[in-house]
């Protein structure tokens, strides 16, 4: 090739030119050819001037200097679009009708919108001042004649819009609602006139909450001082708006109630006389907790027929119409008589064991007096008494007394009887027929079988038989040393001596027995 072109090696021609190539075969033969390379000029492509906009605005990019245009970032030539915030460079490629292309760039700077804040919605009461101040921008413009940062007093609820402009000229808006609430129509109530000691309750109305002066709590009773006092209530609505009203409370002197009773404690039934000691009494009502109501400003009486302690209340109305009461709690106490009772350890006694224990089962007594049907007495609560050994009936009386002197009695009869511990037959027949052949006592109970003796005497006082075993009786014989004889028929004297186990006392009993063959 001519012009310094090397076969198969690329190059950039500067202008349109002819290029000649000479080719030689293997035989050394050669030939030439010419090629024309036409060089066309690149188009003078322009993307336009750099632009600055606010976020949300539409921008249109238009290329010039070529026949067709292609933009990066998915931009279409001459079609508006909304770019994102920040500075972005857009590249356009322009192509001529001959297919030659060139590029250019344009910068689009998207400024952010100011974050304008109008403030929180506000709630005020009519007549109050409010100040609206925007934030987030450089300058602010309000509707409805509001000047930013300058207080004013709205007369009704409105929505206020502020437009804020940043230093880059971008604007944004926000709104705030100012709610204007009315003042509550507070009513403290009508003026009050009461008597001393009567509680007063002040209750405001027309608002949601109430606050009183002088320590008053709304709806809670209290005692106002004597004379006339002005109470002021401040009522607050649910919106927080306040208003006031006042009421006068006049307290008149109440009567000083007093009374007395001729007795305050006693036994059932109890008659009590009450005396009113209150001055300037016009109307008097006595109320007793037993259900009795008495009328009268002098002396009144009541018979208490119930057990217990009773309250007494006297309500007096004076000539000015003021009333007062005096209550005496448990003023009259009525005690019931005691319920006397006792349990003796036994009511039927043998004459050899006459001691009785008395169990006092009395209810409501504090003192006791016992009599036993003899000359003896006792003030013990649970006495022990030894009755005489003679057969008889003894009436035991218990007098029970309370601390107030109320009494009751209980009684029981104790019977002392001569107790037979054994049986002694008066005749026996020792004829060996197996029936009634032996004389001996028949003991039932209560004696010591190891402390016993039986002696049989004839009419001359001689001992004809002796036994120390209650099971061994006399068979009608007498004698010893194998000289046993049969006694004659007749009457014989016997003496029995034994010990009673219950009281450890000895008994000696004498009698006669007939022996018949």
XYZ file of C-alpha atoms in Angstrom:
517
model
C 0.000 0.000 0.000
C 0.963 3.549 -0.585
C 0.681 6.409 1.900
C 2.339 4.256 4.549
C -0.602 1.925 4.885
C 0.208 -1.573 5.941
C -1.938 -4.408 4.781
C -4.370 -5.556 7.545
C -3.290 -2.809 10.012
C -5.978 -0.261 11.006
C -5.326 3.471 10.797
C -7.209 6.762 11.024
C -7.250 8.721 7.783
C -7.242 12.501 8.198
C -9.211 13.295 5.060
C -10.673 11.737 1.937
C -7.922 10.077 -0.144
C -7.134 7.327 -2.751
C -5.119 4.351 -1.605
C -3.259 2.040 -4.063
C -2.427 -1.557 -3.302
C 0.034 -3.698 -5.309
C -0.232 -7.460 -5.100
C 2.491 -10.060 -6.194
C 1.828 -13.813 -6.680
C 4.202 -16.648 -6.069
C 5.611 -16.394 -9.567
C 6.706 -12.861 -9.003
C 3.888 -11.458 -11.066
C 2.227 -8.272 -9.654
C -0.784 -6.008 -10.264
C -2.354 -2.922 -8.585
C -5.785 -1.557 -7.511
C -7.084 1.706 -6.009
C -9.558 2.266 -3.168
C -11.085 5.641 -2.218
C -11.579 6.301 1.541
C -14.048 9.202 2.076
C -13.760 10.921 5.491
C -17.022 12.778 6.586
C -17.074 15.489 9.319
C -18.584 14.692 12.828
C -21.779 16.583 13.716
C -21.496 19.530 16.172
C -23.864 17.995 18.803
C -25.158 20.187 21.725
C -27.033 18.883 24.837
C -28.100 22.402 25.889
C -27.148 24.566 28.873
C -26.899 23.248 32.433
C -30.172 23.568 34.444
C -31.131 24.044 38.116
C -34.671 23.069 39.225
C -36.593 22.181 42.373
C -37.503 18.642 43.254
C -40.711 17.640 41.539
C -40.386 20.021 38.630
C -40.353 18.750 34.999
C -37.291 19.212 32.793
C -37.021 18.678 28.984
C -33.653 17.908 27.344
C -33.284 18.708 23.609
C -30.237 17.806 21.523
C -29.105 19.929 18.525
C -26.499 19.691 15.702
C -27.370 16.225 14.348
C -30.177 14.360 12.688
C -31.109 11.968 15.503
C -30.392 11.911 19.227
C -30.032 9.262 21.888
C -29.816 10.074 25.658
C -28.586 7.951 28.527
C -30.515 7.393 31.817
C -33.605 6.480 29.784
C -34.184 10.093 28.823
C -36.075 10.707 25.601
C -35.165 13.711 23.515
C -37.681 16.568 23.812
C -39.839 14.595 26.309
C -40.272 16.120 29.798
C -39.415 14.085 32.895
C -38.997 14.580 36.660
C -35.446 13.896 37.789
C -34.524 12.801 41.304
C -32.820 15.048 43.817
C -29.137 15.889 43.302
C -26.816 16.881 40.432
C -26.934 14.434 37.482
C -25.013 14.654 34.160
C -26.973 13.525 31.096
C -25.151 12.518 27.837
C -26.703 12.857 24.349
C -25.400 11.109 21.234
C -26.229 12.916 17.955
C -26.010 11.102 14.588
C -25.965 12.685 11.122
C -27.724 11.318 8.085
C -24.353 9.913 6.963
C -24.160 7.942 10.221
C -21.547 10.056 11.900
C -22.114 10.516 15.632
C -20.930 12.874 18.334
C -21.828 13.477 22.031
C -22.404 16.289 24.459
C -23.381 16.533 28.122
C -25.665 18.686 30.237
C -25.880 18.956 34.058
C -29.295 19.041 35.822
C -29.078 20.131 39.491
C -32.291 19.209 41.411
C -32.598 21.141 44.691
C -34.673 19.629 47.526
C -37.936 21.169 48.659
C -37.835 22.724 52.106
C -39.529 20.617 54.833
C -41.896 23.280 56.003
C -43.573 22.701 59.402
C -46.493 24.878 60.419
C -46.430 23.504 63.990
C -48.788 21.291 65.983
C -52.505 21.872 65.901
C -53.397 24.253 68.695
C -56.364 24.460 71.019
C -57.106 27.762 72.709
C -59.951 29.379 74.526
C -61.710 32.341 73.026
C -59.896 35.572 73.861
C -56.482 33.935 74.144
C -53.517 34.817 71.879
C -51.845 32.345 69.567
C -48.547 32.688 67.665
C -47.930 30.744 64.441
C -44.313 30.248 63.381
C -43.203 28.139 60.446
C -39.930 26.238 60.365
C -37.781 24.377 57.839
C -37.438 27.188 55.242
C -35.867 30.622 54.827
C -38.979 32.773 54.565
C -42.667 32.172 55.250
C -46.003 33.410 54.039
C -49.305 32.649 55.859
C -52.891 32.932 54.679
C -55.737 34.589 56.591
C -53.575 37.642 57.257
C -51.289 35.877 59.715
C -47.754 37.218 60.088
C -45.138 34.613 60.914
C -44.121 34.790 64.589
C -46.629 37.542 65.471
C -49.363 36.690 68.029
C -53.028 37.250 67.268
C -56.421 36.348 68.775
C -58.620 34.242 66.486
C -62.353 34.333 67.000
C -63.209 30.963 65.477
C -61.662 27.676 64.464
C -59.659 27.951 61.192
C -57.054 26.078 59.175
C -53.916 28.159 58.524
C -51.526 27.418 55.610
C -47.875 28.521 55.569
C -45.686 28.523 52.433
C -41.983 28.368 53.111
C -39.259 29.279 50.573
C -35.714 27.943 50.824
C -32.561 29.881 49.875
C -32.570 28.014 46.543
C -36.033 29.363 45.807
C -37.836 26.068 46.328
C -41.143 26.230 48.194
C -43.311 23.890 50.246
C -46.423 24.263 52.392
C -47.923 22.906 55.641
C -51.115 23.489 57.555
C -52.108 23.876 61.192
C -55.580 23.923 62.720
C -56.253 26.382 65.515
C -59.360 25.304 67.409
C -61.023 28.107 69.370
C -63.096 26.701 72.281
C -65.762 28.700 74.128
C -65.538 29.468 77.844
C -67.726 27.239 80.083
C -70.804 28.845 81.665
C -69.907 28.019 85.278
C -72.625 28.084 87.965
C -71.651 27.831 91.657
C -75.256 27.341 92.802
C -77.713 29.455 94.734
C -76.785 31.144 98.020
C -77.206 28.813 101.017
C -78.330 29.406 104.613
C -77.808 26.566 107.129
C -77.502 25.997 110.844
C -74.284 25.387 112.712
C -73.117 21.812 112.491
C -75.025 21.123 109.290
C -72.734 20.040 106.489
C -72.780 22.000 103.251
C -72.068 20.547 99.827
C -71.059 22.900 97.038
C -71.300 21.517 93.524
C -70.403 23.516 90.450
C -72.033 22.969 87.071
C -71.424 23.953 83.461
C -67.858 22.633 83.235
C -65.980 19.343 83.474
C -63.827 19.884 86.564
C -64.073 22.316 89.413
C -61.707 23.925 91.893
C -62.967 25.879 94.894
C -61.212 28.321 97.188
C -61.058 27.927 100.967
C -60.141 24.239 100.646
C -63.591 23.168 99.429
C -63.776 19.964 97.374
C -66.476 19.919 94.740
C -69.395 17.673 95.706
C -67.916 16.889 99.137
C -69.711 18.030 102.276
C -67.949 20.300 104.765
C -68.733 22.530 107.717
C -68.653 26.224 106.902
C -67.732 28.655 109.711
C -70.319 30.816 111.458
C -71.393 33.869 109.511
C -71.400 34.452 105.766
C -68.547 33.161 103.594
C -68.143 33.674 99.849
C -66.906 30.645 97.954
C -65.508 30.956 94.428
C -65.481 28.052 92.015
C -63.250 27.851 88.965
C -64.695 25.548 86.327
C -62.614 24.013 83.570
C -64.179 22.587 80.424
C -63.005 19.421 78.735
C -61.090 21.691 76.337
C -59.232 23.305 79.235
C -61.120 26.614 79.147
C -61.902 28.169 82.538
C -64.501 30.471 84.024
C -65.588 31.354 87.561
C -68.695 31.922 89.670
C -69.350 32.441 93.382
C -71.899 31.557 96.058
C -72.522 32.865 99.594
C -72.955 30.398 102.493
C -74.497 31.724 105.719
C -74.155 29.548 108.857
C -76.502 30.267 111.803
C -75.797 29.138 115.363
C -77.355 25.770 116.277
C -78.615 24.866 119.769
C -76.170 23.191 122.142
C -77.952 19.931 122.948
C -77.667 18.277 126.343
C -79.576 15.687 128.364
C -79.209 13.424 131.396
C -80.713 10.205 132.792
C -81.516 9.274 136.374
C -79.876 5.879 135.830
C -77.825 4.435 133.011
C -77.363 0.817 134.041
C -79.553 -1.758 135.734
C -81.401 -5.056 135.620
C -84.217 -6.052 133.279
C -86.775 -4.384 133.186
C -85.274 -0.931 133.726
C -87.244 2.328 133.978
C -85.198 5.376 132.968
C -86.208 9.045 133.241
C -84.540 11.383 130.726
C -84.218 15.158 131.211
C -83.555 17.680 128.412
C -81.003 20.316 129.500
C -80.949 22.227 126.188
C -81.931 25.903 126.284
C -84.356 27.515 123.785
C -85.916 24.195 122.821
C -88.914 24.374 120.521
C -89.238 20.788 119.367
C -87.519 17.716 120.859
C -87.348 14.159 119.520
C -85.780 11.346 121.543
C -84.652 8.354 119.492
C -83.630 5.182 121.321
C -81.853 2.317 119.598
C -84.438 -0.141 120.952
C -86.835 1.392 118.412
C -88.583 3.780 120.805
C -89.264 7.400 119.779
C -90.239 9.865 122.516
C -91.485 13.436 122.094
C -91.101 16.254 124.571
C -88.669 18.962 125.624
C -89.111 18.323 129.351
C -88.646 14.979 131.070
C -89.591 11.720 129.349
C -89.511 8.109 130.539
C -88.927 4.746 128.930
C -89.148 1.203 130.277
C -86.392 -0.911 128.735
C -87.593 -4.500 128.422
C -84.730 -5.800 126.287
C -81.234 -6.842 127.300
C -78.313 -4.852 125.914
C -76.810 -1.400 125.678
C -78.836 1.246 123.891
C -77.931 4.502 122.175
C -79.869 7.646 123.019
C -80.171 10.529 120.555
C -81.877 13.827 121.284
C -82.681 16.113 118.341
C -83.630 19.666 119.318
C -85.008 22.407 117.068
C -84.724 25.941 118.470
C -87.004 28.887 117.860
C -84.845 30.014 114.936
C -85.519 26.742 113.140
C -81.984 25.424 113.665
C -81.641 21.824 114.762
C -78.891 19.880 116.419
C -78.503 16.403 117.827
C -76.574 14.740 120.597
C -76.022 10.987 120.606
C -74.797 8.958 123.545
C -73.643 5.547 122.379
C -74.452 2.586 124.657
C -75.837 5.165 127.134
C -78.336 2.815 128.803
C -77.202 -0.727 129.568
C -79.738 -3.319 130.724
C -78.472 -6.576 132.104
C -80.414 -9.821 132.084
C -80.677 -11.845 135.270
C -78.307 -14.781 135.372
C -79.486 -18.277 134.484
C -78.723 -20.312 137.571
C -78.110 -24.023 137.189
C -75.871 -26.705 138.614
C -75.268 -30.427 138.339
C -74.656 -32.526 141.484
C -72.391 -35.514 141.126
C -75.243 -37.628 142.586
C -78.752 -37.059 143.912
C -79.252 -40.489 145.517
C -76.637 -41.284 148.133
C -75.969 -44.270 150.342
C -75.543 -43.330 153.946
C -71.974 -44.569 153.930
C -70.906 -42.187 151.102
C -72.572 -38.757 151.326
C -70.023 -36.462 149.699
C -71.372 -34.577 146.630
C -69.491 -32.434 144.109
C -71.527 -29.602 142.626
C -70.703 -28.450 139.067
C -71.865 -24.861 138.633
C -73.323 -24.394 135.124
C -74.756 -20.933 135.778
C -74.619 -18.415 132.931
C -74.007 -14.710 133.483
C -73.328 -14.529 137.232
C -70.309 -13.352 139.174
C -71.203 -14.325 142.777
C -72.756 -17.509 144.233
C -74.414 -18.444 147.536
C -75.188 -22.101 148.310
C -77.376 -23.625 151.017
C -77.518 -27.398 151.434
C -80.671 -28.001 153.518
C -78.498 -28.031 156.616
C -76.878 -25.287 158.637
C -73.982 -25.166 156.192
C -73.525 -22.717 153.287
C -70.825 -21.892 150.717
C -69.848 -19.022 148.401
C -67.576 -21.134 146.224
C -68.324 -21.483 142.554
C -68.119 -25.301 142.559
C -68.430 -26.466 146.182
C -68.039 -29.962 147.634
C -70.417 -30.834 150.493
C -70.587 -33.796 152.892
C -74.205 -34.516 153.796
C -75.215 -36.169 157.076
C -75.260 -39.945 157.126
C -78.792 -39.990 158.430
C -81.407 -40.988 155.945
C -83.315 -37.944 154.628
C -83.866 -35.432 151.809
C -81.869 -32.221 151.585
C -82.830 -29.303 149.324
C -79.796 -27.569 147.827
C -80.390 -23.961 146.669
C -77.995 -21.878 144.537
C -78.497 -18.094 144.507
C -76.562 -16.621 141.529
C -75.938 -12.847 141.423
C -74.530 -10.565 138.695
C -72.261 -7.587 139.286
C -75.352 -5.354 139.057
C -77.255 -7.381 141.626
C -79.493 -9.327 139.242
C -80.287 -12.750 140.688
C -81.626 -16.172 139.834
C -81.942 -19.391 141.803
C -81.677 -23.082 141.090
C -82.355 -26.018 143.386
C -82.010 -29.762 143.598
C -82.920 -32.417 146.159
C -80.276 -34.785 147.504
C -81.651 -38.004 149.019
C -79.567 -39.950 151.556
C -80.724 -43.549 152.048
C -79.504 -46.320 154.260
C -77.815 -48.706 151.896
C -77.901 -52.471 152.466
C -74.594 -53.943 151.514
C -75.641 -57.507 152.379
C -78.590 -59.724 153.248
C -78.710 -61.899 156.415
C -81.315 -64.719 156.648
C -83.117 -65.085 159.996
C -83.535 -68.910 159.825
C -81.633 -71.887 158.476
C -82.152 -75.682 158.549
C -78.916 -77.706 158.621
C -80.527 -81.095 157.770
C -78.235 -81.932 154.840
C -81.050 -81.846 152.302
C -79.101 -79.393 150.145
C -81.450 -76.514 150.853
C -80.778 -73.778 153.406
C -78.189 -75.952 155.168
C -75.800 -73.088 156.032
C -76.108 -69.675 157.626
C -74.048 -66.867 156.146
C -74.604 -63.266 154.985
C -75.135 -62.636 151.288
C -73.048 -59.548 150.295
C -74.044 -57.531 147.228
C -71.157 -55.104 146.744
C -68.986 -52.470 148.313
C -67.240 -54.481 151.045
C -63.664 -55.730 151.358
C -63.787 -59.571 151.326
C -60.340 -59.615 152.950
C -61.500 -57.584 155.932
C -64.506 -59.553 157.225
C -65.515 -61.530 160.340
C -68.654 -63.479 161.423
C -69.220 -64.551 165.061
C -72.075 -66.802 166.303
C -72.983 -66.661 170.008
C -75.282 -68.986 172.021
C -77.614 -67.680 174.671
C -74.851 -67.822 177.273
C -72.631 -65.551 175.156
C -70.289 -68.304 174.152
C -68.783 -68.259 170.664
C -69.974 -71.350 168.829
C -68.740 -70.341 165.341
C -66.219 -67.898 163.850
C -65.407 -67.198 160.174
C -63.199 -64.624 158.378
C -64.288 -65.677 154.921
C -67.647 -64.393 153.674
C -67.952 -67.502 151.571
C -67.756 -69.801 154.626
C -70.968 -70.008 156.723
C -72.188 -71.856 159.879
C -73.476 -75.386 159.331
C -74.925 -75.709 162.883
C -71.929 -77.512 164.423
C -69.480 -76.385 167.064
C -66.273 -77.582 168.662
C -62.714 -78.361 167.511
C -59.881 -80.885 167.700
C -62.067 -83.578 166.166
C -64.667 -83.014 168.907
C -67.424 -81.691 166.726
C -70.948 -81.584 168.073
C -74.221 -80.448 166.627
C -75.697 -77.392 168.275
C -79.214 -77.497 169.582
C -82.129 -75.890 167.843
C -82.760 -72.392 169.040
C -81.986 -68.739 168.553
C -78.410 -67.586 168.197
C -76.836 -64.132 168.078
C -74.570 -63.167 165.233
C -72.120 -60.259 164.888
C -70.760 -59.265 161.482
C -67.889 -56.827 161.132
C -66.705 -55.601 157.645
C -64.943 -52.671 155.917
C -66.697 -50.521 153.285
C -64.313 -50.071 150.371
C -65.651 -46.681 149.143
C -64.939 -44.708 152.297
C -62.664 -47.186 154.109
C -65.002 -47.202 157.140
C -65.802 -50.242 159.309
C -69.336 -51.402 160.000
C -70.507 -53.712 162.817
C -73.921 -55.317 162.496
C -75.703 -57.574 165.055
C -78.715 -59.824 164.634
C -80.363 -63.165 165.444
C -80.837 -66.356 163.476
C -83.066 -69.363 164.219
C -81.650 -72.859 163.705
C -84.292 -75.543 163.017
C -83.529 -79.151 162.145
